[in-house]
Amino acid sequence: MEKNTRLILALDVTDRDEAIQISEKVAGYVDAIKIGYPLVLATGMDIIGQLSKYAPIIADFKVADIPNTNRLICEQVFKAGADGVILQGFTGHDSLEAAVKLAKEQKKDIYVVTEMSHPGALDFMQQAGEGIAKMAADAKASGVIAPATRPERVTEIRKIIGSELSIISPGVGAQGGSASDVIKAGADWVIVGRSIYQSNEPEMAAKKIVDEIKEVI
Ligand code: 3DU
């Protein structure tokens, strides 16, 4: 993924036409479009290929299975046209390595969730976050997902992974995080969904975030 605007759109709409219209409008402001279960379950896997005309697609399926199943899932997602897949990290090193091996062969990206951005992530996930970050670095994943709602954790995770891996960070806007704060804390990209796709003018909402990021880099 090329680092230009540092904005990734999370396109969690469930209507194909709406997804296409929003992608057209914001294409110039985003480095990638993240799609996940809401859109793919509503429209089908072919939406991935359709949206890849506008930007690289990151498939947020938070894959969390045994190595063989992780590999089989990632194979299908890459075949559908995605450039990257998001995996959960808590399943451990072998599950991650199976996906990274495939991704490297196909020149694709694997991003690993360290801890999530919502309050419930403090129940179990946060304790594992730093270990997962180290595992992602050891496995040579492309990057990790870390929470914009807790920029101090992004800084911690950056220390662990160094500069080789990217940090992509959800939780900006609707979940309360700030794009400029989390970029300053060490994130490479912010992931923004509702603040853009629920706006009456998605392109203006995206532009505003891009401008905010530009001021701090
Ligand atoms: O809160 P938003 O509407 O800006 O969307 C954030 C997106 O990022 C959404 O697709 C959600 O499933 C995803 N995500 C998180 O919010 C938090 C994580 O830790 C990982 C992914």
mmCIF file of N, CA and C in Angstrom, residues 45 61 63-80 85 87 94-103 105-106 110:
data_model
loop_
_atom_site.group_PDB
_atom_site.id
_atom_site.type_symbol
_atom_site.label_atom_id
_atom_site.label_comp_id
_atom_site.label_asym_id
_atom_site.label_seq_id
_atom_site.Cartn_x
_atom_site.Cartn_y
_atom_site.Cartn_z
ATOM 1 N N MET A 45 -18.634 -11.951 -2.447
ATOM 2 C CA MET A 45 -17.184 -11.749 -2.552
ATOM 3 C C MET A 45 -16.775 -10.909 -3.765
ATOM 4 N N PHE A 61 -11.322 -9.587 7.732
ATOM 5 C CA PHE A 61 -12.082 -10.764 8.161
ATOM 6 C C PHE A 61 -11.598 -11.264 9.524
ATOM 7 N N VAL A 63 -9.285 -12.982 10.616
ATOM 8 C CA VAL A 63 -9.153 -14.435 10.502
ATOM 9 C C VAL A 63 -8.472 -14.974 11.761
ATOM 10 N N ALA A 64 -9.021 -16.046 12.322
ATOM 11 C CA ALA A 64 -8.534 -16.550 13.614
ATOM 12 C C ALA A 64 -8.716 -18.054 13.673
ATOM 13 N N ASP A 65 -7.877 -18.777 12.946
ATOM 14 C CA ASP A 65 -8.077 -20.231 12.885
ATOM 15 C C ASP A 65 -6.737 -20.964 12.937
ATOM 16 N N ILE A 66 -6.791 -22.269 12.732
ATOM 17 C CA ILE A 66 -5.552 -23.052 12.696
ATOM 18 C C ILE A 66 -4.780 -22.689 11.425
ATOM 19 N N PRO A 67 -3.489 -23.007 11.373
ATOM 20 C CA PRO A 67 -2.693 -22.580 10.213
ATOM 21 C C PRO A 67 -3.300 -22.963 8.866
ATOM 22 N N ASN A 68 -3.714 -24.213 8.715
ATOM 23 C CA ASN A 68 -4.211 -24.645 7.404
ATOM 24 C C ASN A 68 -5.460 -23.870 6.999
ATOM 25 N N THR A 69 -6.360 -23.660 7.949
ATOM 26 C CA THR A 69 -7.593 -22.938 7.612
ATOM 27 C C THR A 69 -7.306 -21.464 7.346
ATOM 28 N N ASN A 70 -6.394 -20.882 8.121
ATOM 29 C CA ASN A 70 -5.994 -19.490 7.844
ATOM 30 C C ASN A 70 -5.487 -19.363 6.404
ATOM 31 N N ARG A 71 -4.655 -20.331 6.003
ATOM 32 C CA ARG A 71 -4.097 -20.267 4.646
ATOM 33 C C ARG A 71 -5.210 -20.398 3.602
ATOM 34 N N LEU A 72 -6.130 -21.336 3.838
ATOM 35 C CA LEU A 72 -7.218 -21.536 2.863
ATOM 36 C C LEU A 72 -8.091 -20.289 2.742
ATOM 37 N N ILE A 73 -8.362 -19.646 3.867
ATOM 38 C CA ILE A 73 -9.187 -18.422 3.834
ATOM 39 C C ILE A 73 -8.449 -17.324 3.074
ATOM 40 N N CYS A 74 -7.182 -17.128 3.411
ATOM 41 C CA CYS A 74 -6.424 -16.038 2.756
ATOM 42 C C CYS A 74 -6.302 -16.283 1.258
ATOM 43 N N GLU A 75 -6.150 -17.543 0.868
ATOM 44 C CA GLU A 75 -6.072 -17.866 -0.573
ATOM 45 C C GLU A 75 -7.322 -17.355 -1.295
ATOM 46 N N GLN A 76 -8.479 -17.601 -0.709
ATOM 47 C CA GLN A 76 -9.728 -17.183 -1.350
ATOM 48 C C GLN A 76 -9.851 -15.665 -1.405
ATOM 49 N N VAL A 77 -9.408 -15.021 -0.340
ATOM 50 C CA VAL A 77 -9.538 -13.559 -0.282
ATOM 51 C C VAL A 77 -8.600 -12.897 -1.293
ATOM 52 N N PHE A 78 -7.382 -13.421 -1.401
ATOM 53 C CA PHE A 78 -6.453 -12.868 -2.395
ATOM 54 C C PHE A 78 -6.970 -13.140 -3.812
ATOM 55 N N LYS A 79 -7.504 -14.350 -4.003
ATOM 56 C CA LYS A 79 -8.036 -14.705 -5.325
ATOM 57 C C LYS A 79 -9.170 -13.750 -5.737
ATOM 58 N N ALA A 80 -9.913 -13.285 -4.757
ATOM 59 C CA ALA A 80 -11.025 -12.369 -5.051
ATOM 60 C C ALA A 80 -10.531 -10.961 -5.385
ATOM 61 N N VAL A 85 -5.077 -8.832 4.018
ATOM 62 C CA VAL A 85 -6.065 -9.465 4.897
ATOM 63 C C VAL A 85 -5.694 -9.146 6.334
ATOM 64 N N LEU A 87 -5.789 -10.356 10.178
ATOM 65 C CA LEU A 87 -5.876 -11.571 10.995
ATOM 66 C C LEU A 87 -5.918 -11.189 12.467
ATOM 67 N N ASP A 94 2.013 -19.978 14.718
ATOM 68 C CA ASP A 94 1.926 -20.862 13.540
ATOM 69 C C ASP A 94 0.773 -20.465 12.626
ATOM 70 N N SER A 95 -0.338 -20.051 13.229
ATOM 71 C CA SER A 95 -1.473 -19.588 12.415
ATOM 72 C C SER A 95 -1.081 -18.356 11.611
ATOM 73 N N LEU A 96 -0.351 -17.457 12.257
ATOM 74 C CA LEU A 96 0.088 -16.237 11.570
ATOM 75 C C LEU A 96 1.094 -16.569 10.470
ATOM 76 N N GLU A 97 2.054 -17.415 10.807
ATOM 77 C CA GLU A 97 3.116 -17.725 9.825
ATOM 78 C C GLU A 97 2.555 -18.362 8.555
ATOM 79 N N ALA A 98 1.524 -19.182 8.702
ATOM 80 C CA ALA A 98 0.937 -19.817 7.516
ATOM 81 C C ALA A 98 0.368 -18.753 6.567
ATOM 82 N N ALA A 99 -0.246 -17.747 7.140
ATOM 83 C CA ALA A 99 -0.833 -16.688 6.317
ATOM 84 C C ALA A 99 0.245 -15.785 5.725
ATOM 85 N N VAL A 100 1.263 -15.489 6.519
ATOM 86 C CA VAL A 100 2.338 -14.606 6.027
ATOM 87 C C VAL A 100 3.092 -15.282 4.879
ATOM 88 N N LYS A 101 3.318 -16.595 5.012
ATOM 89 C CA LYS A 101 4.035 -17.322 3.955
ATOM 90 C C LYS A 101 3.275 -17.195 2.632
ATOM 91 N N LEU A 102 1.986 -17.437 2.690
ATOM 92 C CA LEU A 102 1.168 -17.326 1.474
ATOM 93 C C LEU A 102 1.203 -15.904 0.923
ATOM 94 N N ALA A 103 1.040 -14.934 1.809
ATOM 95 C CA ALA A 103 1.013 -13.531 1.382
ATOM 96 C C ALA A 103 2.326 -13.143 0.703
ATOM 97 N N GLU A 105 4.381 -15.106 -0.873
ATOM 98 C CA GLU A 105 4.431 -15.761 -2.199
ATOM 99 C C GLU A 105 3.624 -14.973 -3.224
ATOM 100 N N GLN A 106 2.541 -14.370 -2.763
ATOM 101 C CA GLN A 106 1.635 -13.676 -3.697
ATOM 102 C C GLN A 106 1.821 -12.156 -3.672
ATOM 103 N N ILE A 110 -0.347 -9.050 5.110
ATOM 104 C CA ILE A 110 -1.088 -9.535 6.277
ATOM 105 C C ILE A 110 -0.926 -8.498 7.389
#
